[in-house]
Short mmCIF file of C-alpha atoms and ligand atoms in Angstrom, two decimals:
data_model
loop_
_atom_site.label_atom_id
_atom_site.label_comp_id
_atom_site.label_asym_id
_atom_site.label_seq_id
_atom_site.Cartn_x
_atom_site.Cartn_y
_atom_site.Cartn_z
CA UNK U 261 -216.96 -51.64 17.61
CA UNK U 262 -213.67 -53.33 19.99
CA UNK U 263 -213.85 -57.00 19.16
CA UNK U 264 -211.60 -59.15 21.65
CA UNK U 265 -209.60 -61.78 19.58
CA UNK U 266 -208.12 -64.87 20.82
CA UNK U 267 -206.51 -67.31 19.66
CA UNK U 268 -204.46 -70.66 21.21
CA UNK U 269 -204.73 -73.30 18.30
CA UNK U 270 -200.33 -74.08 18.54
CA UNK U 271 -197.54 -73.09 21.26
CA UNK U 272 -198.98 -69.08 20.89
CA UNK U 273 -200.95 -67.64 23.91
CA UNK U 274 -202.81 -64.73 22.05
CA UNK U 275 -205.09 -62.09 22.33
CA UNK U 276 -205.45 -59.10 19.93
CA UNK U 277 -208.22 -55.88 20.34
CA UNK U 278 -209.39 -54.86 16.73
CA UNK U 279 -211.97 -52.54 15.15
CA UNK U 280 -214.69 -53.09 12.50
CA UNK U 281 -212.19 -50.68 10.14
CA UNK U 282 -209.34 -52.95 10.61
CA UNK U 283 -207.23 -51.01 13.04
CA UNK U 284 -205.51 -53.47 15.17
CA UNK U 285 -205.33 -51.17 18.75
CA UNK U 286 -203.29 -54.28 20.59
CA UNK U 287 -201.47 -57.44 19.23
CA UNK U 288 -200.25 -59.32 22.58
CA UNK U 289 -198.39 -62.88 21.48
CA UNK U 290 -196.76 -65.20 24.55
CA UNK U 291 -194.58 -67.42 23.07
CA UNK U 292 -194.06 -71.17 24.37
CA UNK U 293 -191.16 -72.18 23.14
CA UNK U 294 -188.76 -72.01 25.59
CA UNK U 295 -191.35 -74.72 27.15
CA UNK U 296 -191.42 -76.62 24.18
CA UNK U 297 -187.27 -76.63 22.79
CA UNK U 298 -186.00 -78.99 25.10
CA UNK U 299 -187.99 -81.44 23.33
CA UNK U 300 -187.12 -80.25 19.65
CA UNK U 301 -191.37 -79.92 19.09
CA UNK U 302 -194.62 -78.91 20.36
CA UNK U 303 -195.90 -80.96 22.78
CA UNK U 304 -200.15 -81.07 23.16
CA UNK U 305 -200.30 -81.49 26.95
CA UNK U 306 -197.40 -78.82 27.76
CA UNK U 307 -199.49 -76.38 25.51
CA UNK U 308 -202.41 -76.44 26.74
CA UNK U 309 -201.48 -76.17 30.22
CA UNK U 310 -199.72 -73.27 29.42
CA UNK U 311 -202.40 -71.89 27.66
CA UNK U 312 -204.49 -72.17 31.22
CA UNK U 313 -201.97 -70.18 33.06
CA UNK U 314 -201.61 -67.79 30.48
CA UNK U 315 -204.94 -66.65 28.80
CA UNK U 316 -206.13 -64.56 31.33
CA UNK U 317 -203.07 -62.03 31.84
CA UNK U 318 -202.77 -62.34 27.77
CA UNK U 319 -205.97 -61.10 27.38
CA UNK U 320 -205.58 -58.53 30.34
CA UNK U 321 -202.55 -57.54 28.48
CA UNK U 322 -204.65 -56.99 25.49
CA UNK U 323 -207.34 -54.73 27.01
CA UNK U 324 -204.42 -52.94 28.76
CA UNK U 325 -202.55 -51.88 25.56
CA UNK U 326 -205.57 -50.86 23.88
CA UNK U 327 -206.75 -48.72 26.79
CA UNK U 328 -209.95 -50.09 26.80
CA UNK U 329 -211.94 -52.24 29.89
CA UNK U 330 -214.26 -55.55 29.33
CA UNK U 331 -217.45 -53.51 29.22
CA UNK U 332 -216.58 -51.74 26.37
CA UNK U 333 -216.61 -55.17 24.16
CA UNK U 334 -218.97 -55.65 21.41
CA UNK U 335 -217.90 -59.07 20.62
CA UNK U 336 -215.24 -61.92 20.90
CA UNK U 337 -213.60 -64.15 18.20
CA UNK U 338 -211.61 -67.38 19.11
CA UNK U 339 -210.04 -69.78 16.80
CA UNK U 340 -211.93 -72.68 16.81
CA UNK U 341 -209.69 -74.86 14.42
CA UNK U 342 -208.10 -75.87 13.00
CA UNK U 343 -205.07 -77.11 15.85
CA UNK U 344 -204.40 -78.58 18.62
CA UNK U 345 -207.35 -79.68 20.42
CA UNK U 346 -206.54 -79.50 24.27
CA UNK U 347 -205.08 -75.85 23.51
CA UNK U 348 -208.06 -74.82 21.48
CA UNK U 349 -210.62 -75.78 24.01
CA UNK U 350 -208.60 -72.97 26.41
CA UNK U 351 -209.32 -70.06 24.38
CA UNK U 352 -212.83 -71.58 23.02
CA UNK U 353 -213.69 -72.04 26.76
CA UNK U 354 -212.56 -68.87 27.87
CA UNK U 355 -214.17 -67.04 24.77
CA UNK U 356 -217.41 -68.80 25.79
CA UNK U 357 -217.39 -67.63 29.34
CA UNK U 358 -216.59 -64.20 28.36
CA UNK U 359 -219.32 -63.75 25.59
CA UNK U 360 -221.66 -65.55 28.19
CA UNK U 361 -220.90 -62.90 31.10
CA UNK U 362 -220.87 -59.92 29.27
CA UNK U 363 -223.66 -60.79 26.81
CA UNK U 364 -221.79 -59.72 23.75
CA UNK U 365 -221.85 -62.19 20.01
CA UNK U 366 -218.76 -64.43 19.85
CA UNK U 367 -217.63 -66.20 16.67
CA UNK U 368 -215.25 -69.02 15.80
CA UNK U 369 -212.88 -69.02 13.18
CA UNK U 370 -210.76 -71.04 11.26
CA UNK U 371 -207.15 -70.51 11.85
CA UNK U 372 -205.92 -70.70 7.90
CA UNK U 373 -208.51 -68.09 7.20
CA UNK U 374 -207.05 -66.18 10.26
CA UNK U 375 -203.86 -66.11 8.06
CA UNK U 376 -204.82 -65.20 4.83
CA UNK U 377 -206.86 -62.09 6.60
CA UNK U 378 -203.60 -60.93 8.12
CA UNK U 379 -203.18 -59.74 4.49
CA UNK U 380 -205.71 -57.29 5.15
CA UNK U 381 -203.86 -55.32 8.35
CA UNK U 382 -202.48 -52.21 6.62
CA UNK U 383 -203.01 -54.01 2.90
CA UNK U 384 -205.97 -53.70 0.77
CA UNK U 385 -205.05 -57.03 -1.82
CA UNK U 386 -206.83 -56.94 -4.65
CA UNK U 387 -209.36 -59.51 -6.12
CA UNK U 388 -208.98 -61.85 -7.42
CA UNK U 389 -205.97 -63.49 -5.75
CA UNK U 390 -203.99 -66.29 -4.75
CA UNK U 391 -203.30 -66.74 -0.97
CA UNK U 392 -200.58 -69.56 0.48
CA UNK U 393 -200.53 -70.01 4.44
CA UNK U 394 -196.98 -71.16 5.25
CA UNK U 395 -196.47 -72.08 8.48
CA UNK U 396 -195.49 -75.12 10.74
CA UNK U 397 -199.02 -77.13 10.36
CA UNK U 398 -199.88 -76.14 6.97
CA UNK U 399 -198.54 -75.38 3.55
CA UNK U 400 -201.85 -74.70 1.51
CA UNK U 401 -202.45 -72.06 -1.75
CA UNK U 402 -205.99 -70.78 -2.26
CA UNK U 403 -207.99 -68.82 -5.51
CA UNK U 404 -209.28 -66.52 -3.44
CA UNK U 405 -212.49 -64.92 -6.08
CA UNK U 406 -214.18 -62.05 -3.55
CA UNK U 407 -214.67 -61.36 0.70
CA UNK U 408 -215.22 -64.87 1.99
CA UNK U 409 -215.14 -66.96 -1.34
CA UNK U 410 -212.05 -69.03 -0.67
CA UNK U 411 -210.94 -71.77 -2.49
CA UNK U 412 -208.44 -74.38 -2.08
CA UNK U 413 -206.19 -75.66 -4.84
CA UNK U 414 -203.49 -77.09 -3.40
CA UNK U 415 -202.02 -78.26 -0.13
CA UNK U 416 -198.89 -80.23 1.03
CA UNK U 417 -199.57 -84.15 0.78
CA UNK U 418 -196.88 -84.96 3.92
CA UNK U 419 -195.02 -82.62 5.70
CA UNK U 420 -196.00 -78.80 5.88
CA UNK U 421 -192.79 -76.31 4.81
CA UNK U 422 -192.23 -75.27 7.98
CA UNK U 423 -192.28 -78.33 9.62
CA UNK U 424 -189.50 -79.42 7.15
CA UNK U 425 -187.92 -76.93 8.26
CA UNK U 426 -187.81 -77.70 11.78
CA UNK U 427 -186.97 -80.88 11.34
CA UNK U 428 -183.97 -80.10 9.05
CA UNK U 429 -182.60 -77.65 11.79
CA UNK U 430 -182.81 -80.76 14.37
CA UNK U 431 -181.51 -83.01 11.66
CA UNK U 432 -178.48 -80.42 11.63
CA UNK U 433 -177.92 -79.89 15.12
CA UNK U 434 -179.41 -76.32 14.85
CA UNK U 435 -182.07 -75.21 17.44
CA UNK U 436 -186.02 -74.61 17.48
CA UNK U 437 -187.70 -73.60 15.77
CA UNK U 438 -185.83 -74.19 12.98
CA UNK U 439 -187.25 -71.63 10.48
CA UNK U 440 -185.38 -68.90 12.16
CA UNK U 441 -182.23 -70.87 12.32
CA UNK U 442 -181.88 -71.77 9.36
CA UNK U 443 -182.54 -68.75 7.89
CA UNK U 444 -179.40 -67.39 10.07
CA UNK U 445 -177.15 -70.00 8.99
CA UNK U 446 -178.04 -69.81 4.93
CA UNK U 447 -177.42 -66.63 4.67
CA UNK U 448 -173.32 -67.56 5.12
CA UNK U 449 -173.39 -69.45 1.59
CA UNK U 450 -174.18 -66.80 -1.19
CA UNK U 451 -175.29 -68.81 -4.68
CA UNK U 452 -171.72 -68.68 -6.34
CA UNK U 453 -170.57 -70.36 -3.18
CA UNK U 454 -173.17 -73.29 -3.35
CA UNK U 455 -171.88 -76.28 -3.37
CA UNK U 456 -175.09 -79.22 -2.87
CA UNK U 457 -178.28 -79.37 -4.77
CA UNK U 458 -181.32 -80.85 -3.26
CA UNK U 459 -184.17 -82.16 -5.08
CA UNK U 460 -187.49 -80.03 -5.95
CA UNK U 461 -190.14 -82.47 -5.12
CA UNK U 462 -193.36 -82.10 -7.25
CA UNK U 463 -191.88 -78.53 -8.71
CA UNK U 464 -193.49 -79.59 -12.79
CA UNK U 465 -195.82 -81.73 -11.76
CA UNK U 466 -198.87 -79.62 -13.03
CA UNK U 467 -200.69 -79.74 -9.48
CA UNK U 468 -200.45 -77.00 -6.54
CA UNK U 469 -199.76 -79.68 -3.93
CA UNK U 470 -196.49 -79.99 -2.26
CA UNK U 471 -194.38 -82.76 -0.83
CA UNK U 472 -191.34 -81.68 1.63
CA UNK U 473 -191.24 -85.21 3.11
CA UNK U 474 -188.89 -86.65 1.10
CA UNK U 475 -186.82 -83.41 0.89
CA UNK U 476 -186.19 -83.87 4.33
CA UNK U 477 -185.24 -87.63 3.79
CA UNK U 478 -182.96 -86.51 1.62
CA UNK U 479 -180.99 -84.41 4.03
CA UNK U 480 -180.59 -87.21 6.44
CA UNK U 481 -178.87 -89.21 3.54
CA UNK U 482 -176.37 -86.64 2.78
CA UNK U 483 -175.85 -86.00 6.43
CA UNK U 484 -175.18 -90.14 6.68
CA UNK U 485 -173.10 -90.07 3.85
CA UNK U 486 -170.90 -87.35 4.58
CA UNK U 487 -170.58 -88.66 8.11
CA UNK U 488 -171.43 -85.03 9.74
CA UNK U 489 -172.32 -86.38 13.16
CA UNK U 490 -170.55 -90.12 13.90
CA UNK U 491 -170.92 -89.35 17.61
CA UNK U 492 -174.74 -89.47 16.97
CA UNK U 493 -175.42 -92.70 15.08
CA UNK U 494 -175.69 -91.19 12.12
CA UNK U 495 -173.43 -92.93 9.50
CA UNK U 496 -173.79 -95.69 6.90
CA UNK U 497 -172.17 -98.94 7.90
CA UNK U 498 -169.61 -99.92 5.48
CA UNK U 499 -169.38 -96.69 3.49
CA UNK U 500 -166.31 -96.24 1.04
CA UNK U 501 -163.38 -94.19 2.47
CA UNK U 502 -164.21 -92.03 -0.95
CA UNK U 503 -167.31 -90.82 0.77
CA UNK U 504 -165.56 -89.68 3.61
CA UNK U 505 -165.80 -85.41 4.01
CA UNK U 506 -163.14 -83.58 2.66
CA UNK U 507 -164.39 -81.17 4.85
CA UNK U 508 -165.69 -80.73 8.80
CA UNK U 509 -169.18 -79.92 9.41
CA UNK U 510 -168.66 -76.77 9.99
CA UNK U 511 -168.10 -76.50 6.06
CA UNK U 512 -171.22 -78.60 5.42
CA UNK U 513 -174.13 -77.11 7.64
CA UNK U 514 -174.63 -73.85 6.14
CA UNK U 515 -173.88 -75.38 2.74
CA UNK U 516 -177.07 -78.34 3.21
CA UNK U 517 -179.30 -75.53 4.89
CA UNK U 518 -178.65 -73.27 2.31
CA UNK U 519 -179.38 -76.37 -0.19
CA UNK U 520 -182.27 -77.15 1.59
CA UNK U 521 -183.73 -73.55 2.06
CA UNK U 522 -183.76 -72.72 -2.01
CA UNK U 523 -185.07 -76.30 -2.58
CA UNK U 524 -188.11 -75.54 -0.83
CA UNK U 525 -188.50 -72.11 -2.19
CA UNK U 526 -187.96 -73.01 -5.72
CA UNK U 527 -190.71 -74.89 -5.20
CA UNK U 528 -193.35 -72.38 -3.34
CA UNK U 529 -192.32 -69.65 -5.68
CA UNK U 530 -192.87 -72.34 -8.61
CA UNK U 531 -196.34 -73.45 -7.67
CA UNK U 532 -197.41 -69.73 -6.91
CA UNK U 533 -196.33 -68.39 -9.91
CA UNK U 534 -198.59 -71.09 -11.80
CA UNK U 535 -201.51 -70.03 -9.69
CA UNK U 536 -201.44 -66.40 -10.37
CA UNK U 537 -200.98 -67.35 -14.17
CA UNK U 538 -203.75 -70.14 -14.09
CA UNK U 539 -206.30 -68.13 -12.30
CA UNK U 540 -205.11 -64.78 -14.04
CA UNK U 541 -204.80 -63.42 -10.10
CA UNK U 542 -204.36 -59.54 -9.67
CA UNK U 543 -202.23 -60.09 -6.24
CA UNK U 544 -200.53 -62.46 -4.02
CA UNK U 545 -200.93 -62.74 -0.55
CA UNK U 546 -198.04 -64.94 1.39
CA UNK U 547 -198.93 -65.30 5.23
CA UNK U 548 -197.89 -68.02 8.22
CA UNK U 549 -194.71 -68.47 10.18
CA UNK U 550 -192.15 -69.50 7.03
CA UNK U 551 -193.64 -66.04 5.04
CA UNK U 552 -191.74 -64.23 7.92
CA UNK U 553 -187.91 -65.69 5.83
CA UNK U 554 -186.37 -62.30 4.26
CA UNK U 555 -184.79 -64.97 1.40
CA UNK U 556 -188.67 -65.82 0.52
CA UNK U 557 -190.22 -62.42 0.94
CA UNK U 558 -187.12 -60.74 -1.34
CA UNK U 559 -187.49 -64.13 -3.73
CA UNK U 560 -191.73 -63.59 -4.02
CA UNK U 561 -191.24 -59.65 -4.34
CA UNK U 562 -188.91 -60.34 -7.74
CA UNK U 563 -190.57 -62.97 -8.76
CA UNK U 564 -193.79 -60.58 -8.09
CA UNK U 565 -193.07 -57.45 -9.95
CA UNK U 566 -191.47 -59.48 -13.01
CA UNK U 567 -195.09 -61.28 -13.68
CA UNK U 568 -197.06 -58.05 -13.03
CA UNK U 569 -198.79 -58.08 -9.28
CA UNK U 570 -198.85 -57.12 -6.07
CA UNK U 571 -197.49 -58.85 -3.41
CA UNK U 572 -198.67 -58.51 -0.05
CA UNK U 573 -196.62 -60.55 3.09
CA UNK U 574 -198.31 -59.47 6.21
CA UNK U 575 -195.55 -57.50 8.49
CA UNK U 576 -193.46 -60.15 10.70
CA UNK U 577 -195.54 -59.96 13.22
CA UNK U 578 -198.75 -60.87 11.59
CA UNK U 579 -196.92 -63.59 9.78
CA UNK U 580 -196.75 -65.94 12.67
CA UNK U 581 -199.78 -66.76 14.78
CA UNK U 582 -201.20 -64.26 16.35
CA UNK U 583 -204.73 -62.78 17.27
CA UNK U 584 -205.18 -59.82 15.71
CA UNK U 585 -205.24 -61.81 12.57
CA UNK U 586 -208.35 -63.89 13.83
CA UNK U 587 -210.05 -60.49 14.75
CA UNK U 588 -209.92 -59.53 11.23
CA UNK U 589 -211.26 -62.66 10.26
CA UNK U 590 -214.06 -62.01 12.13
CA UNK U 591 -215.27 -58.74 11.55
CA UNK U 592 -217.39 -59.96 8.99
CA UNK U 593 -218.89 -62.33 11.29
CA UNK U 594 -219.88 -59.55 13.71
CA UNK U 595 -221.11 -57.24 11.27
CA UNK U 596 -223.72 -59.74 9.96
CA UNK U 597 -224.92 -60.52 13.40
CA UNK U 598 -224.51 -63.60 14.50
CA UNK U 599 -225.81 -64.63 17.39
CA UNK U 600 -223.12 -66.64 19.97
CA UNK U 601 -223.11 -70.26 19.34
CA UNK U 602 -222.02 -71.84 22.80
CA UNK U 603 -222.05 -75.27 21.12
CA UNK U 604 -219.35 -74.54 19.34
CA UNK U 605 -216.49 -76.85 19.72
CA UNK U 606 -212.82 -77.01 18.90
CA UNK U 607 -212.26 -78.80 15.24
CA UNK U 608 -208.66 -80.54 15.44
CA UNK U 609 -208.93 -80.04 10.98
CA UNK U 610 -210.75 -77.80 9.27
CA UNK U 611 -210.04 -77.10 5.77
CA UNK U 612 -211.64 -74.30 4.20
CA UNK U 613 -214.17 -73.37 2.66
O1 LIG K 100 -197.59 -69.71 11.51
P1 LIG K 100 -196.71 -70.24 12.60
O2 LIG K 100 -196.23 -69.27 13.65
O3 LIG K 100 -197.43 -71.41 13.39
C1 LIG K 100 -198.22 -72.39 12.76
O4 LIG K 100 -199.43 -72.14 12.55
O5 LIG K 100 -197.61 -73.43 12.44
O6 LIG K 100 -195.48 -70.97 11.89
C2 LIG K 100 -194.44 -71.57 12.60
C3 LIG K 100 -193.48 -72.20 11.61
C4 LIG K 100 -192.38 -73.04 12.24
O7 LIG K 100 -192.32 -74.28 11.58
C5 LIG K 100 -191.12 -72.21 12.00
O8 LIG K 100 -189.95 -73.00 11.86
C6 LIG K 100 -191.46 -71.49 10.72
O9 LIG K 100 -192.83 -71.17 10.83
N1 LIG K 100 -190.67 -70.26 10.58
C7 LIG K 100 -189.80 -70.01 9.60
C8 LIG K 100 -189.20 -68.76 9.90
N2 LIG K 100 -189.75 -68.28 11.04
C9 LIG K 100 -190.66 -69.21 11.46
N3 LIG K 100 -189.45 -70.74 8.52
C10 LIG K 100 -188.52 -70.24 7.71
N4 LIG K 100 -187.88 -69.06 7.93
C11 LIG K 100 -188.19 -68.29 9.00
N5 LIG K 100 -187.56 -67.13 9.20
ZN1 LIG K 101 -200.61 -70.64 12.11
#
């Protein structure tokens, strides 16, 4: 069975060719962000746009690389939420025609669950176990008991983790997406050499939500008070001299990404260590875009083997959106028959189950 994958929920034109055994035969991912970096974000209209001049040579790609044709489809899976709506209705609408046209089952699929199946390409995780998606939209941890029995028990109350992220890197003059950056710039300051401690928001409070909003908040403050950027606004009038930087911010920007980067991943580690102990888990499963950070996936792999499980972060490249995630998502889908649904529309959210 070849099922065609799509996916365009973000800034990611992608389309992915998978089998009903999980072999992923093509993984094609066109990126938008040179589009979308001048403006420090993704922007809804410039996405989907893009998404209409590129689905059909992404997909093309897709059949290409997996040396297969369109007639030798058994079915198509889209991502039908949740996202961004305009850019979801591209591949939904495109899925649609396809499945129409060739008379082959298509299925929609929610993105998050898209994520936590990328644990399954070239993993087997054991049950049960406790999945956290990562990414830019969404910092969520799930009990998942058995195939399809997902549960959510916890999710970020403001920003998600990665979008802290990007907005620290902009808040720091570094580029976008900020995950990356970030990640670059830490890995200057080694612990010994630490010199600023951020707060852990929510890290005891007995919950598995999260809170990065105010983390970020804090940032700007010490960026204000050390007077990093005058030439950009960013200062408190009447500040004492006191407060004034002993050092340029050269010094300070890998020392307050640094701070910034364990501060948030004290607190993921934190929260998924008290899931796998709660719900007496048997793995750990760490997808989405911030799951791709070395500093986490070396952090989760200590943390991992010192409490007894297995850990399973998707390669890189399965990490991030992609399609070949949503494929495996859907295999399930196809092999209980569904018939194609073309009332199926996008969902902007969509929380599982
Ligand atoms: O899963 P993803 O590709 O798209 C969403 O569904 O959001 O995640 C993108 C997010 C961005 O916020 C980006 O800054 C973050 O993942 N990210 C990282 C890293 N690479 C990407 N965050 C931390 N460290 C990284 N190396
Ligand atoms: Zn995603």
């Amino acid at each position: 069975m070849h099922i065609l994958a799509i996916e365009t929920s973000c800034d990611e034109t992608a389309a992915a060719v998978v089998k009903e055994d999980r072999n992923v035969l093509s993984n094609v991912v066109v990126s938008q962000i040179q589009d979308h970096a001048p403006f420090g974000g993704v922007v809804p209209e410039i996405a989907s746009r893009r998404h209409i001049e590129l689905i059909r040579p992404t997909v093309d790609w897709s059949l290409e690389e997996a040396a297969i044709s369109l007639e030798d489809l058994d079915g198509i899976a889209v991502t039908q939420g949740p996202g961004l709506v305009g850019a979801l209705l591209v591949g939904i609408s495109f899925a649609k025609g396809l499945s129409y046209g060739l008379g082959i089952p298509l299925c929609g699929i929610n993105h998050l669950e898209g994520h936590l199946n990328a644990a399954w390409i070239e993993n087997d995780p054991r049950y049960p176990h406790i999945g956290m998606v990562i990414s830019g939209g969404h910092t969520s941890i799930y009990n998942v008991e058995g195939p399809g029995r997902i549960v959510e028990i916890g999710h970020t109350l403001d920003d998600a983790a990665g979008e802290a992220f990007d907005k620290v890197s902009k808040l720091l003059g570094l580029g976008y997406p900020g995950g990356i950056e970030i990640e670059r710039i830490s890995r200057e300051i080694d612990a010994d050499s630490s010199e600023i401690v951020l707060p852990r928001p929510m890290i005891s409070d007995n919950s598995y939500n999260f809170s990065f909003s105010g983390l970020k908040t804090a940032v700007l403050k010490l960026v204000m008070e050390l007077d990093i950027f005058p030439d950009k606004g960013l200062r408190f009038s009447g500040l004492p001299k006191a407060m004034a930087p002993k050092r340029g911010k050269e010094h300070y920007i890998p020392q307050i990404a640094h701070a910034f980067q364990e501060a948030v991943f004290d607190v993921l580690e934190a929260k998924a260590l008290k899931a796998l102990k709660d719900f007496e888990a048997k793995s750990l499963v760490v997808t989405g875009g911030v799951a791709s950070n070395s500093r986490l996936r070396n952090r989760l792999a200590l943390m991992s083997k010192a409490h007894g499980v297995d850990l399973v972060i998707p390669d890189k490249s399965f990490c991030t959106d992609n399609a070949a995630m949503i494929g495996i998502a859907s295999i399930r889908c196809f092999t209980e028959g569904r018939l194609p649904d073309f009332s199926m529309n996008a969902l902007s959210r969509w929380q599982i189950p």
